[in-house]
Amino acid sequence: MSNLFTRIKDTISADFNEMLDQKERKNPIAQINQYVRRCEQEVKKIRGLMEKQYALKQEFTREFHQAAAMADKRKRQAEIALKANEQELHEQAHKDQVYFEERADKLESIKRNAIKELESLESKYVEMKHKLKDLYVKRMELKGRENAAQAHKGMNNVLHTDRFADQSNATFAEMEDYIERLENQVNAEYRSYTLDARIAELEKRAE
């Protein structure tokens, strides 16, 4: 039984959501709001990617400096070992020197690419922020136009439509008829009361 109720609840919820989606699709302002929300999410995503790229650039820079420093260190050590006729130490230091120089060159290349990517992301981020601000302004403009259009539509219904004029005239005519009937009734009752009172007075005098 609980499963049945769950399926019924899910079906009703799905139908309700579909109805809301259809209503939103018919509303231009709602569509704009949805588009703005998507743009805001994209801007936020780009911001996160920029922060990660900046952290990678810092890490590549640190690794590059460490590799370059080790290459210089092994170069000095290789020269010292060569002067001391320590061939084995010289070869080992020189081998490390070549390794760290190649590592430094590779890291330098990676760092340059990371900087280019970061610059590209920053440019796109700025462009997207400007685009988002333009969307905010456009949305405000459209909301203003929508409000004005609805206001004019309401005023036109009151001022210019024949249907409203006919309804108004009919309403006023009905009110006038009602008031006229009421006045006639009051006048008739007053005349009747006056006549009865005068006859009663005459009868009283005759007695």
CSV table of C-alpha atoms in Angstrom, one decimal:
chain,number,residue,atom,x,y,z
A,1,MET,CA,0.0,0.0,0.0
A,2,SER,CA,2.8,2.4,0.9
A,3,ASN,CA,4.4,1.7,-2.5
A,4,LEU,CA,1.1,2.6,-4.2
A,5,PHE,CA,0.9,5.9,-2.3
A,6,THR,CA,4.5,6.6,-3.2
A,7,ARG,CA,3.8,6.0,-6.9
A,8,ILE,CA,0.7,8.2,-6.8
A,9,LYS,CA,2.6,11.0,-5.0
A,10,ASP,CA,5.5,10.8,-7.5
A,11,THR,CA,3.0,10.9,-10.4
A,12,ILE,CA,1.3,13.9,-9.0
A,13,SER,CA,4.6,15.6,-8.3
A,14,ALA,CA,5.8,14.9,-11.9
A,15,ASP,CA,2.6,16.3,-13.3
A,16,PHE,CA,2.8,19.4,-11.2
A,17,ASN,CA,6.4,20.0,-12.2
A,18,GLU,CA,5.5,19.5,-15.8
A,19,MET,CA,2.7,22.1,-15.4
A,20,LEU,CA,5.2,24.5,-13.8
A,21,ASP,CA,7.7,24.0,-16.6
A,22,GLN,CA,5.0,24.6,-19.3
A,23,LYS,CA,3.9,27.8,-17.5
A,24,GLU,CA,7.5,28.9,-17.2
A,25,ARG,CA,8.1,28.3,-20.9
A,26,LYS,CA,5.2,30.5,-21.7
A,27,ASN,CA,6.5,33.4,-19.5
A,28,PRO,CA,9.4,35.3,-21.3
A,29,ILE,CA,10.6,36.9,-18.0
A,30,ALA,CA,10.8,33.4,-16.4
A,31,GLN,CA,12.8,32.2,-19.4
A,32,ILE,CA,15.2,35.1,-19.0
A,33,ASN,CA,15.5,34.4,-15.3
A,34,GLN,CA,16.4,30.8,-16.1
A,35,TYR,CA,19.0,31.9,-18.6
A,36,VAL,CA,20.5,34.4,-16.1
A,37,ARG,CA,20.7,31.6,-13.5
A,38,ARG,CA,22.6,29.4,-16.0
A,39,CYS,CA,25.0,32.2,-16.8
A,40,GLU,CA,25.6,32.8,-13.2
A,41,GLN,CA,26.5,29.2,-12.7
A,42,GLU,CA,28.9,29.3,-15.7
A,43,VAL,CA,30.6,32.4,-14.3
A,44,LYS,CA,30.9,30.7,-10.9
A,45,LYS,CA,32.4,27.6,-12.7
A,46,ILE,CA,34.9,29.7,-14.6
A,47,ARG,CA,35.9,31.4,-11.4
A,48,GLY,CA,36.6,28.0,-9.8
A,49,LEU,CA,38.7,26.9,-12.8
A,50,MET,CA,40.7,30.1,-12.6
A,51,GLU,CA,41.5,29.5,-8.9
A,52,LYS,CA,42.7,26.0,-9.7
A,53,GLN,CA,44.7,27.2,-12.7
A,54,TYR,CA,46.3,29.9,-10.5
A,55,ALA,CA,47.2,27.3,-7.9
A,56,LEU,CA,48.8,25.1,-10.6
A,57,LYS,CA,50.8,28.0,-12.0
A,58,GLN,CA,52.1,28.7,-8.5
A,59,GLU,CA,53.0,25.0,-8.1
A,60,PHE,CA,54.8,24.8,-11.5
A,61,THR,CA,56.7,28.0,-10.7
A,62,ARG,CA,57.9,26.6,-7.3
A,63,GLU,CA,58.9,23.3,-8.9
A,64,PHE,CA,60.7,25.1,-11.7
A,65,HIS,CA,62.8,27.2,-9.2
A,66,GLN,CA,63.6,24.1,-7.2
A,67,ALA,CA,64.8,22.2,-10.4
A,68,ALA,CA,66.8,25.3,-11.6
A,69,ALA,CA,68.4,25.6,-8.2
A,70,MET,CA,69.4,21.9,-8.1
A,71,ALA,CA,70.8,22.2,-11.7
A,72,ASP,CA,73.0,25.1,-10.6
A,73,LYS,CA,74.0,23.2,-7.5
A,74,ARG,CA,75.0,20.0,-9.3
A,75,LYS,CA,76.9,22.1,-11.9
A,76,ARG,CA,79.1,23.7,-9.2
A,77,GLN,CA,79.6,20.3,-7.6
A,78,ALA,CA,80.5,18.7,-10.9
A,79,GLU,CA,83.1,21.5,-11.5
A,80,ILE,CA,84.5,21.0,-8.0
A,81,ALA,CA,84.8,17.2,-8.5
A,82,LEU,CA,86.5,17.7,-11.9
A,83,LYS,CA,89.1,20.0,-10.4
A,84,ALA,CA,89.7,17.4,-7.7
A,85,ASN,CA,90.1,14.7,-10.2
A,86,GLU,CA,87.1,12.9,-8.8
A,87,GLN,CA,85.8,11.4,-12.0
A,88,GLU,CA,83.1,9.3,-10.6
A,89,LEU,CA,81.7,12.2,-8.5
A,90,HIS,CA,82.0,14.5,-11.5
A,91,GLU,CA,80.0,12.1,-13.7
A,92,GLN,CA,77.3,11.6,-11.1
A,93,ALA,CA,77.0,15.4,-10.4
A,94,HIS,CA,76.9,16.1,-14.1
A,95,LYS,CA,74.3,13.5,-14.7
A,96,ASP,CA,72.1,15.1,-12.0
A,97,GLN,CA,72.8,18.5,-13.5
A,98,VAL,CA,71.5,17.4,-16.9
A,99,TYR,CA,68.4,15.8,-15.3
A,100,PHE,CA,67.5,18.9,-13.4
A,101,GLU,CA,68.2,21.2,-16.4
A,102,GLU,CA,65.8,19.1,-18.5
A,103,ARG,CA,63.3,19.1,-15.7
A,104,ALA,CA,63.5,22.8,-15.3
A,105,ASP,CA,63.1,23.3,-19.1
A,106,LYS,CA,60.0,21.1,-19.1
A,107,LEU,CA,58.5,22.9,-16.0
A,108,GLU,CA,59.2,26.3,-17.6
A,109,SER,CA,57.3,25.2,-20.7
A,110,ILE,CA,54.4,23.9,-18.6
A,111,LYS,CA,54.4,27.1,-16.6
A,112,ARG,CA,54.2,29.2,-19.7
A,113,ASN,CA,51.3,27.2,-21.0
A,114,ALA,CA,49.6,27.4,-17.6
A,115,ILE,CA,50.0,31.2,-17.6
A,116,LYS,CA,48.5,31.4,-21.1
A,117,GLU,CA,45.6,29.3,-20.0
A,118,LEU,CA,45.1,31.5,-17.0
A,119,GLU,CA,45.2,34.7,-19.0
A,120,SER,CA,42.6,33.2,-21.4
A,121,LEU,CA,40.4,32.2,-18.5
A,122,GLU,CA,40.7,35.6,-16.9
A,123,SER,CA,39.7,37.3,-20.2
A,124,LYS,CA,36.7,35.0,-20.6
A,125,TYR,CA,35.8,35.5,-17.0
A,126,VAL,CA,35.8,39.3,-17.4
A,127,GLU,CA,33.8,39.0,-20.6
A,128,MET,CA,31.2,36.8,-19.0
A,129,LYS,CA,30.9,39.1,-16.0
A,130,HIS,CA,30.2,42.0,-18.3
A,131,LYS,CA,27.7,39.8,-20.2
A,132,LEU,CA,26.0,38.9,-17.0
A,133,LYS,CA,25.7,42.6,-16.0
A,134,ASP,CA,24.2,43.3,-19.4
A,135,LEU,CA,21.7,40.6,-18.8
A,136,TYR,CA,20.7,42.1,-15.5
A,137,VAL,CA,20.1,45.4,-17.2
A,138,LYS,CA,18.2,43.8,-20.0
A,139,ARG,CA,16.1,41.9,-17.6
A,140,MET,CA,15.2,45.1,-15.7
A,141,GLU,CA,14.4,46.8,-19.0
A,142,LEU,CA,12.1,43.9,-20.0
A,143,LYS,CA,10.4,43.9,-16.6
A,144,GLY,CA,9.8,47.6,-16.9
A,145,ARG,CA,8.3,47.2,-20.3
A,146,GLU,CA,6.2,44.3,-19.1
A,147,ASN,CA,4.9,46.3,-16.2
A,148,ALA,CA,4.1,49.3,-18.5
A,149,ALA,CA,2.4,47.1,-21.0
A,150,GLN,CA,0.2,45.5,-18.4
A,151,ALA,CA,-0.6,48.9,-17.0
A,152,HIS,CA,-1.5,50.3,-20.4
A,153,LYS,CA,-3.6,47.1,-21.1
A,154,GLY,CA,-5.5,47.7,-17.9
A,155,MET,CA,-6.1,51.3,-18.6
A,156,ASN,CA,-7.2,50.5,-22.2
A,157,ASN,CA,-9.7,48.0,-20.9
A,158,VAL,CA,-11.2,50.8,-18.7
A,159,LEU,CA,-11.0,53.7,-21.1
A,160,HIS,CA,-11.3,52.4,-24.7
A,161,THR,CA,-13.0,49.1,-25.0
A,162,ASP,CA,-16.6,49.0,-26.2
A,163,ARG,CA,-17.3,46.0,-24.1
A,164,PHE,CA,-16.3,47.9,-20.9
A,165,ALA,CA,-18.3,50.9,-22.0
A,166,ASP,CA,-21.4,48.8,-22.8
A,167,GLN,CA,-21.0,47.1,-19.4
A,168,SER,CA,-20.6,50.4,-17.6
A,169,ASN,CA,-23.6,51.9,-19.4
A,170,ALA,CA,-25.7,48.9,-18.7
A,171,THR,CA,-24.7,49.0,-15.0
A,172,PHE,CA,-25.4,52.7,-14.7
A,173,ALA,CA,-28.8,52.3,-16.5
A,174,GLU,CA,-29.7,49.5,-14.1
A,175,MET,CA,-28.8,51.7,-11.2
A,176,GLU,CA,-30.9,54.6,-12.5
A,177,ASP,CA,-33.9,52.3,-13.1
A,178,TYR,CA,-33.6,51.0,-9.6
A,179,ILE,CA,-33.3,54.5,-8.1
A,180,GLU,CA,-36.3,55.7,-10.2
A,181,ARG,CA,-38.4,52.7,-9.1
A,182,LEU,CA,-37.4,53.4,-5.5
A,183,GLU,CA,-38.3,57.1,-5.7
A,184,ASN,CA,-41.7,56.3,-7.4
A,185,GLN,CA,-42.4,53.8,-4.6
A,186,VAL,CA,-41.6,56.3,-1.9
A,187,ASN,CA,-43.7,59.0,-3.6
A,188,ALA,CA,-46.6,56.7,-4.0
A,189,GLU,CA,-46.4,55.6,-0.3
A,190,TYR,CA,-46.2,59.2,0.7
A,191,ARG,CA,-49.2,60.2,-1.4
A,192,SER,CA,-51.2,57.3,0.0
A,193,TYR,CA,-50.3,58.1,3.5
A,194,THR,CA,-51.2,61.8,3.0
A,195,LEU,CA,-54.6,60.9,1.5
A,196,ASP,CA,-55.4,58.4,4.2
A,197,ALA,CA,-54.4,60.9,6.9
A,198,ARG,CA,-56.6,63.7,5.4
A,199,ILE,CA,-59.6,61.4,5.0
A,200,ALA,CA,-59.1,60.2,8.6
A,201,GLU,CA,-59.0,63.8,9.8
A,202,LEU,CA,-62.3,64.6,8.0
A,203,GLU,CA,-64.0,61.6,9.5
A,204,LYS,CA,-62.9,62.6,12.9
A,205,ARG,CA,-64.3,66.1,12.5
A,206,ALA,CA,-67.6,64.7,11.2
A,207,GLU,CA,-68.1,62.7,14.3
